[in-house]
XYZ file of C-alpha atoms in Angstrom:
720
model
C 0.000 0.000 0.000
C 1.165 3.527 -0.817
C 0.754 5.849 2.129
C -0.913 9.205 1.491
C 1.188 12.314 1.156
C 1.112 15.012 3.810
C -1.619 17.106 2.138
C -3.753 14.028 1.657
C -3.259 13.097 5.299
C -4.837 16.389 6.341
C -7.967 15.742 4.225
C -8.309 11.993 4.468
C -8.771 9.993 7.665
C -8.193 6.424 8.794
C -6.275 5.267 5.712
C -3.779 3.422 7.938
C -6.353 0.647 8.458
C -8.241 -1.603 6.068
C -11.619 -0.304 7.254
C -10.402 3.263 6.823
C -9.292 2.547 3.283
C -12.679 0.979 2.430
C -14.483 3.989 3.893
C -12.229 6.333 1.933
C -12.990 4.415 -1.282
C -16.776 4.605 -0.889
C -16.591 8.194 0.310
C -14.795 8.966 -2.955
C -17.666 7.331 -4.893
C -20.117 9.495 -2.946
C -18.115 12.626 -3.790
C -17.981 11.714 -7.481
C -21.731 11.051 -7.787
C -22.785 14.703 -8.396
C -20.610 14.833 -11.525
C -22.957 12.494 -13.352
C -25.910 12.006 -10.996
C -27.593 15.410 -11.122
C -27.981 15.340 -14.909
C -31.238 13.471 -14.287
C -32.872 16.581 -12.819
C -35.083 18.241 -15.433
C -33.464 21.657 -16.064
C -36.596 22.875 -17.909
C -38.902 22.012 -15.043
C -39.361 23.782 -11.761
C -36.155 25.717 -10.974
C -36.808 25.333 -7.280
C -36.478 21.581 -7.605
C -33.094 21.967 -9.279
C -31.824 24.327 -6.582
C -33.199 22.049 -3.871
C -31.510 18.977 -5.360
C -28.135 20.726 -5.656
C -28.398 22.208 -2.137
C -29.397 18.937 -0.510
C -26.609 17.113 -2.343
C -24.027 19.618 -1.092
C -25.398 19.418 2.458
C -25.251 15.628 2.357
C -21.693 15.712 0.986
C -20.537 18.167 3.670
C -22.184 16.207 6.483
C -20.696 12.965 5.160
C -17.234 14.502 5.076
C -17.532 15.709 8.669
C -18.550 12.229 9.804
C -15.763 10.697 7.736
C -13.186 12.929 9.445
C -14.537 12.037 12.885
C -14.839 8.371 11.834
C -18.295 8.183 13.374
C -21.866 9.335 12.782
C -24.619 9.779 15.362
C -27.350 7.147 15.038
C -30.119 9.701 14.596
C -28.444 11.130 11.471
C -29.836 8.213 9.411
C -33.243 9.951 9.378
C -32.258 13.425 8.072
C -29.676 11.915 5.747
C -32.320 9.566 4.311
C -34.740 12.472 3.895
C -32.102 14.414 1.924
C -31.384 11.412 -0.314
C -34.999 10.705 -1.130
C -35.787 14.386 -1.701
C -32.950 14.533 -4.237
C -34.220 11.278 -5.819
C -37.709 12.764 -5.989
C -36.467 15.602 -8.255
C -36.120 13.065 -11.058
C -39.125 10.975 -10.062
C -36.809 8.307 -8.606
C -35.182 7.809 -11.931
C -31.572 8.907 -12.534
C -30.886 10.468 -9.111
C -31.866 7.280 -7.257
C -28.200 6.319 -7.670
C -27.416 8.699 -4.815
C -29.276 6.302 -2.531
C -26.933 3.439 -3.345
C -23.785 5.618 -3.035
C -25.000 6.892 0.344
C -26.076 3.453 1.661
C -22.773 1.811 0.666
C -20.813 4.552 2.453
C -22.944 4.962 5.563
C -23.304 1.203 6.127
C -19.591 1.158 6.975
C -20.355 3.029 10.242
C -22.392 2.194 13.294
C -23.458 -0.892 15.130
C -26.004 -3.514 14.111
C -29.016 -1.846 15.710
C -28.253 1.305 13.717
C -28.506 -0.756 10.546
C -32.034 -1.640 11.635
C -32.833 2.063 11.803
C -31.257 2.471 8.354
C -33.509 -0.301 6.981
C -36.585 1.497 8.351
C -35.453 4.738 6.682
C -34.947 2.912 3.350
C -38.358 1.247 3.520
C -40.007 4.569 4.368
C -38.211 6.319 1.513
C -39.035 3.694 -1.068
C -42.679 3.453 0.009
C -42.963 7.233 0.038
C -41.446 7.420 -3.422
C -43.870 4.807 -4.745
C -46.863 6.628 -3.234
C -45.909 10.162 -4.250
C -44.644 9.333 -7.731
C -45.688 7.076 -10.538
C -42.913 4.553 -9.808
C -44.332 1.064 -9.908
C -44.319 -1.045 -6.783
C -42.216 -3.711 -8.524
C -39.498 -1.243 -9.417
C -39.653 0.325 -5.987
C -39.429 -3.086 -4.335
C -36.421 -4.125 -6.425
C -34.656 -0.865 -5.546
C -35.436 -1.456 -1.861
C -34.103 -5.006 -1.951
C -30.937 -3.823 -3.697
C -30.435 -1.082 -1.093
C -31.044 -3.494 1.799
C -28.589 -6.005 0.299
C -25.991 -3.237 -0.045
C -26.646 -2.298 3.580
C -26.041 -5.847 4.798
C -23.026 -6.439 2.565
C -21.350 -3.240 3.672
C -22.101 -3.978 7.317
C -20.448 -7.378 7.002
C -17.523 -5.786 5.142
C -17.126 -3.211 7.895
C -17.202 -5.915 10.580
C -14.635 -8.018 8.741
C -12.349 -5.099 8.031
C -12.703 -3.884 11.607
C -11.884 -7.329 12.972
C -8.846 -7.553 10.746
C -7.739 -4.067 11.806
C -8.208 -4.896 15.471
C -6.194 -8.092 15.066
C -3.437 -6.177 13.260
C -3.450 -3.450 15.907
C -3.260 -6.018 18.701
C -0.459 -7.873 16.952
C 1.388 -4.598 16.497
C 0.800 -3.644 20.135
C 2.007 -7.038 21.329
C 5.089 -6.911 19.109
C 5.877 -3.413 20.320
C 5.300 -4.534 23.916
C 7.623 -7.501 23.484
C 10.409 -5.320 22.127
C 9.816 -2.654 24.764
C 9.751 -5.112 27.650
C 12.921 -6.775 26.403
C 14.664 -3.395 26.285
C 13.391 -2.232 29.696
C 16.071 -1.713 32.315
C 13.833 -0.738 35.238
C 10.485 -1.886 36.555
C 9.075 1.596 35.879
C 10.070 1.347 32.198
C 8.503 -2.114 31.922
C 5.223 -0.961 33.464
C 5.077 2.064 31.141
C 5.546 -0.225 28.126
C 2.888 -2.651 29.360
C 0.327 0.087 30.002
C 1.000 1.689 26.613
C 0.451 -1.659 24.899
C -2.739 -2.234 26.921
C -4.174 1.099 25.740
C -3.346 0.161 22.148
C -5.118 -3.229 22.264
C -8.549 -1.776 21.592
C -10.010 1.641 20.860
C -12.483 1.153 23.683
C -9.652 0.880 26.249
C -9.379 4.308 27.853
C -7.459 3.462 31.038
C -5.056 0.801 32.235
C -3.330 0.165 35.520
C -1.172 -2.350 37.356
C -1.642 -3.184 40.996
C 0.384 -5.463 43.219
C -0.674 -7.446 46.254
C 1.345 -7.767 49.451
C -0.487 -9.732 52.100
C -3.849 -8.057 52.723
C -2.893 -4.830 50.945
C -3.538 -3.791 47.338
C -1.189 -1.161 45.891
C -1.718 0.576 42.539
C 1.847 0.977 41.280
C 1.230 2.378 37.766
C -1.655 3.827 35.736
C -2.089 5.366 32.291
C -4.868 6.780 30.115
C -8.028 8.357 31.515
C -7.343 7.761 35.189
C -8.160 9.696 38.313
C -5.676 11.925 40.083
C -5.522 9.521 43.030
C -5.147 6.275 41.080
C -1.361 5.871 41.081
C -0.056 5.038 44.529
C -3.501 4.144 45.884
C -3.327 1.576 48.670
C -6.368 -0.262 49.928
C -7.437 -3.622 51.302
C -7.520 -6.622 49.020
C -10.873 -7.612 50.534
C -12.489 -4.610 48.840
C -12.138 -6.326 45.468
C -15.080 -8.462 44.260
C -14.847 -12.153 45.066
C -14.429 -13.192 41.422
C -11.427 -10.850 41.088
C -9.802 -12.326 44.204
C -10.475 -15.802 42.796
C -8.707 -14.725 39.617
C -5.600 -13.932 41.650
C -5.693 -17.407 43.116
C -6.730 -19.491 40.088
C -5.406 -17.411 37.165
C -7.136 -16.879 33.805
C -9.006 -13.881 32.401
C -12.077 -11.971 33.533
C -14.350 -9.282 32.050
C -16.591 -7.346 34.449
C -19.394 -5.233 32.894
C -22.050 -2.685 33.789
C -22.664 -2.090 37.511
C -19.935 -4.441 38.686
C -17.446 -2.690 36.417
C -18.412 0.721 37.775
C -17.982 -0.509 41.364
C -14.612 -2.038 40.565
C -13.282 1.120 38.891
C -14.449 3.139 41.874
C -12.487 0.817 44.189
C -9.386 1.368 42.043
C -9.941 5.166 41.989
C -10.647 5.185 38.227
C -13.449 7.077 36.440
C -16.525 4.907 35.928
C -16.366 2.549 32.938
C -18.821 0.149 31.371
C -16.424 -2.795 31.206
C -13.186 -3.905 32.898
C -10.835 -6.662 31.672
C -8.422 -8.241 34.145
C -5.541 -10.723 33.969
C -3.226 -11.713 36.864
C 0.521 -11.138 36.879
C 2.000 -14.531 37.714
C 5.628 -15.423 38.480
C 6.791 -18.799 39.771
C 3.157 -19.968 39.931
C 2.307 -17.121 42.297
C 0.110 -14.152 41.385
C 1.692 -10.975 42.742
C -0.539 -8.455 40.994
C -2.926 -7.786 38.133
C -3.166 -5.952 34.811
C -6.452 -4.014 34.573
C -7.993 -2.522 31.390
C -10.947 -0.146 31.712
C -13.167 0.037 28.566
C -15.877 2.480 27.579
C -18.063 -0.461 26.522
C -17.894 -4.215 26.230
C -14.907 -5.105 24.007
C -15.520 -6.039 20.397
C -13.788 -9.316 19.629
C -11.896 -11.550 21.996
C -9.376 -9.757 24.216
C -8.505 -12.743 26.379
C -5.505 -13.937 24.353
C -3.695 -10.598 23.956
C -4.458 -9.441 27.510
C -3.284 -12.679 29.156
C -0.222 -12.766 26.896
C 0.613 -9.157 27.751
C 0.080 -9.864 31.460
C 2.328 -12.923 31.283
C 5.146 -11.090 29.483
C 4.820 -8.155 31.870
C 4.940 -10.420 34.923
C 7.982 -12.252 33.570
C 9.787 -8.993 32.818
C 8.940 -7.441 36.190
C 10.102 -10.588 37.974
C 13.371 -10.690 36.005
C 13.986 -6.994 36.647
C 13.263 -7.514 40.338
C 15.714 -10.409 40.467
C 18.248 -8.330 38.535
C 17.702 -5.391 40.882
C 18.099 -7.573 43.959
C 21.187 -9.198 42.479
C 22.606 -5.767 41.711
C 21.974 -4.643 45.290
C 23.656 -7.778 46.632
C 26.661 -7.384 44.327
C 26.986 -3.659 45.009
C 26.864 -4.152 48.785
C 28.803 -7.404 48.934
C 31.718 -6.921 51.363
C 33.847 -9.408 49.410
C 35.684 -8.475 46.234
C 33.923 -9.864 43.154
C 35.581 -9.963 39.737
C 34.031 -11.380 36.562
C 36.419 -12.253 33.748
C 36.320 -14.005 30.424
C 37.715 -17.494 30.024
C 41.055 -15.998 28.994
C 41.173 -13.979 32.214
C 40.234 -10.518 30.909
C 38.259 -8.678 33.588
C 34.740 -7.632 32.549
C 33.283 -6.429 35.840
C 34.479 -5.433 39.312
C 32.137 -4.670 42.205
C 32.714 -1.696 44.570
C 34.349 -3.905 47.216
C 36.901 -5.109 44.652
C 37.596 -1.564 43.496
C 38.064 -0.385 47.094
C 40.263 -3.352 48.041
C 42.516 -2.913 45.003
C 42.492 0.887 45.075
C 41.466 1.093 41.405
C 38.506 2.467 39.490
C 36.252 0.246 37.412
C 37.761 1.672 34.218
C 41.253 0.766 35.388
C 40.258 -2.819 36.179
C 38.042 -3.675 33.200
C 40.206 -5.030 30.401
C 43.105 -6.033 32.651
C 44.233 -9.604 33.106
C 42.923 -11.156 36.292
C 46.198 -13.015 36.777
C 48.136 -9.736 36.983
C 46.418 -8.962 40.292
C 47.581 -12.131 42.054
C 50.985 -12.743 43.598
C 52.976 -15.004 41.234
C 53.745 -17.433 44.051
C 50.048 -17.817 44.928
C 48.645 -18.138 41.403
C 49.342 -21.898 40.940
C 47.580 -22.873 44.170
C 44.533 -20.710 43.330
C 44.242 -22.248 39.856
C 44.734 -25.723 41.268
C 41.875 -25.239 43.730
C 39.521 -23.711 41.119
C 35.932 -24.659 41.879
C 36.923 -26.768 44.880
C 37.923 -24.696 47.869
C 39.158 -21.266 48.898
C 42.848 -20.510 49.099
C 44.789 -17.802 50.885
C 46.536 -15.566 48.402
C 47.814 -12.018 47.965
C 46.383 -9.465 45.540
C 47.024 -5.844 44.698
C 45.873 -3.360 42.085
C 49.102 -1.460 41.422
C 52.727 -2.518 41.296
C 53.699 -0.142 44.135
C 50.706 -0.996 46.335
C 51.024 -3.306 49.352
C 49.770 -6.863 49.001
C 46.375 -7.599 50.526
C 45.941 -11.088 51.924
C 42.575 -12.554 50.933
C 40.749 -15.832 51.043
C 40.117 -16.366 47.337
C 37.776 -18.677 45.460
C 38.003 -19.056 41.685
C 35.192 -20.755 39.764
C 34.282 -21.258 36.112
C 30.677 -20.452 35.152
C 28.843 -21.187 31.889
C 27.086 -18.271 30.173
C 23.738 -18.564 28.361
C 25.542 -18.507 25.005
C 27.704 -21.485 25.958
C 30.863 -19.512 26.709
C 32.670 -19.782 30.035
C 33.495 -17.008 32.449
C 35.678 -16.822 35.532
C 34.160 -15.695 38.822
C 36.785 -14.604 41.352
C 35.790 -13.709 44.909
C 38.225 -12.498 47.528
C 37.572 -11.901 51.214
C 39.982 -9.665 53.108
C 41.178 -11.767 56.042
C 43.635 -9.292 57.550
C 41.060 -8.066 60.050
C 40.048 -11.624 60.855
C 43.680 -12.580 61.382
C 44.134 -9.548 63.614
C 41.088 -10.532 65.654
C 42.242 -14.133 65.844
C 45.650 -13.008 67.055
C 44.014 -10.689 69.575
C 41.801 -13.543 70.679
C 44.784 -15.842 71.143
C 46.582 -13.072 72.980
C 43.541 -12.441 75.157
C 43.136 -16.159 75.788
C 46.803 -16.366 76.765
C 46.387 -13.404 79.098
C 43.251 -14.924 80.515
C 45.081 -18.176 81.125
C 47.948 -16.312 82.763
C 45.479 -14.370 84.858
C 43.722 -17.522 85.981
C 47.071 -19.174 86.658
C 48.214 -16.131 88.643
C 44.963 -16.173 90.608
C 45.429 -19.881 91.312
C 49.026 -19.432 92.387
C 47.997 -16.498 94.539
C 45.355 -18.670 96.154
C 47.889 -21.415 96.802
C 50.409 -18.948 98.250
C 47.772 -17.333 100.423
C 47.391 -20.327 102.815
C 51.094 -20.886 103.695
C 51.744 -17.174 103.909
C 48.937 -16.939 106.453
C 50.362 -19.577 108.801
C 53.879 -18.190 108.284
C 52.563 -14.839 109.422
C 50.734 -16.416 112.334
C 53.903 -18.307 113.427
C 56.060 -15.210 113.115
C 53.588 -13.270 115.251
C 53.684 -16.162 117.738
C 57.482 -15.994 117.768
C 57.279 -12.234 118.214
C 54.990 -12.590 121.207
C 57.040 -15.472 122.643
C 60.325 -13.617 122.268
C 58.784 -10.657 123.991
C 57.981 -12.952 126.907
C 61.566 -14.259 126.923
C 62.878 -10.715 126.911
C 60.627 -9.951 129.838
C 61.914 -13.105 131.617
C 65.537 -12.172 130.919
C 64.961 -8.684 132.229
C 63.466 -10.120 135.432
C 66.445 -12.457 135.801
C 68.916 -9.597 135.465
C 67.028 -7.591 138.027
C 67.024 -10.530 140.499
C 70.752 -11.164 139.887
C 71.614 -7.541 140.431
C 69.617 -7.459 143.652
C 71.440 -10.557 144.947
C 74.853 -9.026 144.237
C 75.630 -11.337 141.353
C 76.399 -14.504 143.380
C 78.989 -16.911 141.935
C 76.277 -19.447 141.218
C 74.995 -17.234 138.436
C 78.358 -16.767 136.751
C 77.607 -19.729 134.440
C 74.431 -18.007 133.214
C 76.330 -14.809 132.526
C 78.998 -16.686 130.615
C 76.355 -18.427 128.524
C 74.616 -15.104 127.842
C 77.907 -13.560 126.792
C 78.712 -16.552 124.624
C 75.430 -16.332 122.670
C 75.628 -12.531 122.535
C 72.407 -12.173 124.444
C 72.428 -8.393 124.290
C 72.809 -8.522 120.491
C 69.943 -10.986 120.201
C 67.786 -8.849 122.438
C 68.331 -5.968 120.024
C 68.295 -7.681 116.600
C 65.740 -10.498 116.929
C 62.778 -8.081 117.314
C 64.003 -6.246 114.236
C 64.244 -9.526 112.276
C 60.777 -10.557 113.378
C 59.384 -7.126 112.438
C 61.047 -7.262 109.015
C 59.709 -10.784 108.501
C 56.172 -9.648 109.322
C 56.555 -6.711 106.962
C 57.651 -9.103 104.191
C 54.715 -11.397 104.908
C 52.356 -8.430 104.656
C 53.925 -7.411 101.345
C 53.570 -10.948 99.990
C 49.953 -10.985 101.162
C 49.339 -7.663 99.414
C 50.825 -9.011 96.167
C 48.687 -12.115 96.496
C 45.544 -10.028 96.961
C 46.458 -7.843 93.953
C 47.100 -10.892 91.750
C 43.793 -12.454 92.805
C 41.947 -9.230 92.037
C 43.792 -8.696 88.748
C 43.252 -12.280 87.605
C 39.539 -12.358 88.421
C 37.778 -13.054 85.054
C 34.664 -10.998 85.840
C 31.355 -11.499 84.032
C 30.052 -10.960 80.514
C 27.961 -7.978 81.598
C 29.366 -4.671 82.730
C 29.229 -4.121 86.480
C 30.087 -1.232 88.808
C 33.741 -1.402 89.807
C 36.239 0.569 91.887
C 38.764 1.793 89.312
C 41.100 3.228 91.940
C 41.506 -0.152 93.631
C 41.900 -1.848 90.238
C 44.675 0.569 89.206
C 46.513 0.088 92.500
C 46.314 -3.714 92.094
C 47.619 -3.428 88.548
C 50.549 -1.303 89.773
C 51.441 -4.081 92.168
C 51.286 -6.703 89.404
C 53.373 -4.555 87.020
C 55.906 -3.626 89.692
C 58.461 -6.155 88.434
C 58.520 -4.424 85.022
C 58.616 -0.943 86.525
C 60.783 -1.032 89.655
C 64.126 -1.247 87.860
C 63.531 1.641 85.420
C 61.068 4.121 86.922
C 59.373 5.543 89.971
C 55.598 5.612 90.042
C 53.564 8.664 90.975
C 49.809 8.445 91.420
C 47.140 11.106 91.427
C 43.962 9.097 91.761
C 40.707 10.998 92.191
C 37.820 9.862 94.351
C 35.835 8.196 91.551
C 32.329 6.797 91.746
C 31.907 3.129 90.787
C 32.288 2.855 87.005
C 30.296 0.407 84.871
C 32.891 -1.609 82.976
C 34.445 -4.985 82.331
C 36.985 -4.808 85.148
C 39.266 -7.466 83.669
C 39.499 -5.468 80.436
C 40.395 -2.277 82.302
C 43.048 -4.132 84.281
C 44.510 -5.326 80.987
C 44.399 -1.811 79.489
C 46.230 -0.235 82.435
C 48.768 -3.089 82.577
C 49.586 -2.731 78.852
C 50.009 1.030 79.191
C 52.249 0.632 82.265
C 54.426 -1.984 80.589
C 54.605 0.151 77.437
C 55.672 3.157 79.541
C 58.354 1.125 81.337
C 59.743 -0.093 78.014
C 59.757 3.465 76.605
C 61.732 4.716 79.627
C 64.175 1.834 79.316
C 64.634 2.553 75.607
C 65.398 6.223 76.341
C 68.481 5.100 78.327
C 68.563 8.296 80.404
C 68.607 6.644 83.793
C 65.654 6.181 86.114
C 62.451 7.744 84.832
C 58.979 8.505 86.133
C 55.589 6.982 85.388
C 52.605 9.028 86.450
C 49.127 7.500 86.737
C 46.191 9.879 87.238
C 42.412 9.645 87.165
C 39.674 12.269 87.150
C 36.042 12.810 86.170
C 35.244 14.738 82.979
C 31.481 15.214 82.809
C 29.960 11.767 82.427
C 33.315 10.212 81.555
C 36.261 8.926 83.562
C 39.755 9.800 82.366
C 42.760 7.556 83.025
C 46.128 9.066 82.148
C 49.401 7.133 82.015
C 52.387 9.406 81.404
C 56.037 8.459 81.031
C 59.364 10.180 80.549
C 60.435 7.828 77.789
C 61.488 8.267 74.176
C 58.246 9.798 72.896
C 56.519 8.955 69.614
C 57.997 10.333 66.356
C 55.362 12.148 64.219
C 55.990 9.900 61.208
C 54.744 6.813 63.050
C 52.074 8.446 65.217
C 49.217 7.354 62.954
C 50.455 3.731 62.944
C 50.738 3.278 66.687
C 47.429 1.421 67.059
C 47.777 -0.656 63.873
C 48.018 -4.438 64.378
C 51.521 -5.909 64.165
C 53.197 -2.478 64.183
C 55.984 -2.232 66.754
C 59.096 -0.144 67.301
C 60.753 -2.825 69.435
C 63.416 -5.193 68.285
C 62.494 -8.473 66.639
C 61.522 -11.018 69.273
C 60.725 -8.431 71.961
C 57.362 -7.115 70.703
C 54.346 -8.449 68.833
C 52.674 -5.169 67.921
C 49.470 -6.290 69.635
C 49.615 -4.442 72.964
C 48.246 -1.054 71.908
C 45.827 -2.499 69.266
C 44.404 -4.689 72.022
C 44.061 -1.633 74.259
C 42.174 0.202 71.505
C 39.875 -2.771 70.946
C 39.087 -3.136 74.653
C 38.451 0.594 75.094
C 36.523 1.402 71.906
C 34.730 -1.828 71.021
C 34.072 -3.243 74.482
C 33.385 0.017 76.331
C 32.470 2.609 73.708
C 35.296 4.836 74.927
C 38.261 6.494 73.259
C 42.026 6.391 73.602
C 44.412 9.082 72.454
C 47.911 10.262 73.200
C 50.110 13.316 73.130
C 53.848 12.965 72.771
C 57.043 14.939 72.561
C 60.079 13.214 71.124
C 62.744 12.847 73.798
C 60.414 14.036 76.582
C 57.750 11.332 76.874
C 54.169 10.357 76.072
C 50.793 10.718 77.789
C 48.095 8.160 76.962
C 44.536 9.233 77.828
C 41.742 6.692 78.145
C 38.188 8.094 78.229
C 35.483 5.715 79.496
C 31.733 6.287 79.915
C 31.107 6.309 83.652
C 27.411 5.506 83.457
C 25.477 2.382 82.600
C 22.874 2.787 79.798
C 19.717 4.240 81.299
C 21.432 5.994 84.235
C 21.680 9.768 84.431
C 24.052 10.050 87.389
C 26.936 8.051 88.878
C 25.587 4.970 90.642
C 26.679 5.883 94.147
C 23.850 3.960 95.806
C 24.571 0.849 93.817
C 28.228 0.996 94.739
C 27.382 0.462 98.398
C 25.497 -2.698 97.608
C 28.058 -3.992 95.150
C 30.164 -6.874 96.393
């Protein structure tokens, strides 16, 4: 078919369909009729009849053109149109101008529904009968003309129905093809729903609105709408129970449903659409589960069967929406995956890198795509990773740039088959440096816990003998005091008796054993022994307190006592290199894990002692102070050691970093302190330092338990 030019398009209408072309053809016949049809009017007769015939013909032509442009005629126009036709035919006594009747019937029969053709038949019968009565046309001729006109009416009606059906089928096929291409090209659910609704509106001229709603539990949510819809349609949320029972059954059983008349009006009102005479519905089904519905609102009952295209469109839409949802969820998972994910071709050329991979390697996506996957792996680790492909994860080292540090990861390499039969490489890498740090900290903590428990056990074992040693020494002290008193009495009695010769042997014995010396030194020895026993007992108590494991929950604790106990435990590390000064405030009980705080203070004290020893400036000073700062407790440990150089200040709390010689430090002391303070207590640790002068570490701990607004002084009295 040759499409009309632009000027023809302005004057002609509907030529893009078969029915439109047929209408255009018969409208052309109707326009051509006056060129040879009006010659039958007697020009020598009544001039008024000639003028009337020409005028009525022009009126009929103009009215027909207007209806042709609108592609519809009102039903009532059959009556005045028929009157015009038969008046023109009467100007030639139903002779030559009767041809206008057949031109008009063939054209007008292409419009309107079946009941309108009944009205047209009545008009034809009335016109033919009137012509037979008012003129001398025989009944036989009039009847044959009537039969011919009625046959033309029926034939053209059937032609219009057939052409219309073919046009509707072509339009639906075109809409479905366009929908298929559009859905395949859609990248978002919004795009897919727009395509589906556009195709739904194109399925039939009677479709004036379309929408998609989804169902989540008892709720119905209108997610998209197009066409003649209300302002509140899109986004409308209501209860699923408000839908008619047959619509809810459709969601459960599947299929296709058309609701008409009053039920349709009620349904469109529920969905916040303008009232319509008919509604077609088809469920959106994915994985044998209906998650929503495609709804078409029609101005009247659809002509032809809409079930096949509507259910097909609903099925394709549901499949596309489900695939886009899966793709969206997969994209979210990949984008937020903490592990590095690299997708490469079978030859190893990288095609995709997720954000975690880009962050781990320190490269942009553009820098990674196109590179060889193997160039990222350490050459020594590559054989083991390839050997374990698809079987198990292997520890390996990767990096994005030649001058970047190696990152140790737990890598898994697998081969995956694409839909086109090709193979791709999927490489996932999990950064295990943090896990290794935590494992090392855990082992360190477990070792410290074991040492603490061992120290507490030893302290418990020492406690019993030291008690009876102390008791015996006190007994000896008391007994010796009695002996001294006895000796004094003896000397007094001897002096009073004038030192008789019988007592000379006692004096000689006393002089031999240096009794005067013993009288002076033994009390001192006993006193020093008791002092040593008390010191041992104090150390035992400090070790028992320091080694107590505590509970999993925070509890109020006396930080001052804990710090003093820790100073006793750390004394062996400190006493040879530094003097200790304390400035401990009167603190309220602090909610904490006491064992953790003991460990924090011990690590800081040992670190300070080592810094003073490394300075090699003689005996130094360690100062321990505490104070309240609002709702926080501050613990300061200052030393006069080497200080921290600025170039390593930001690395001080990094795992495995140490300034000590190999074999003397693990680099885990300060990282463990940071973990215990920040992670376990929600506090902070910081330091100030001056090279060559010393360092001050400041630990800030929340003093209050969650839910308390003031220090728990009352609770501290009841605490064990």
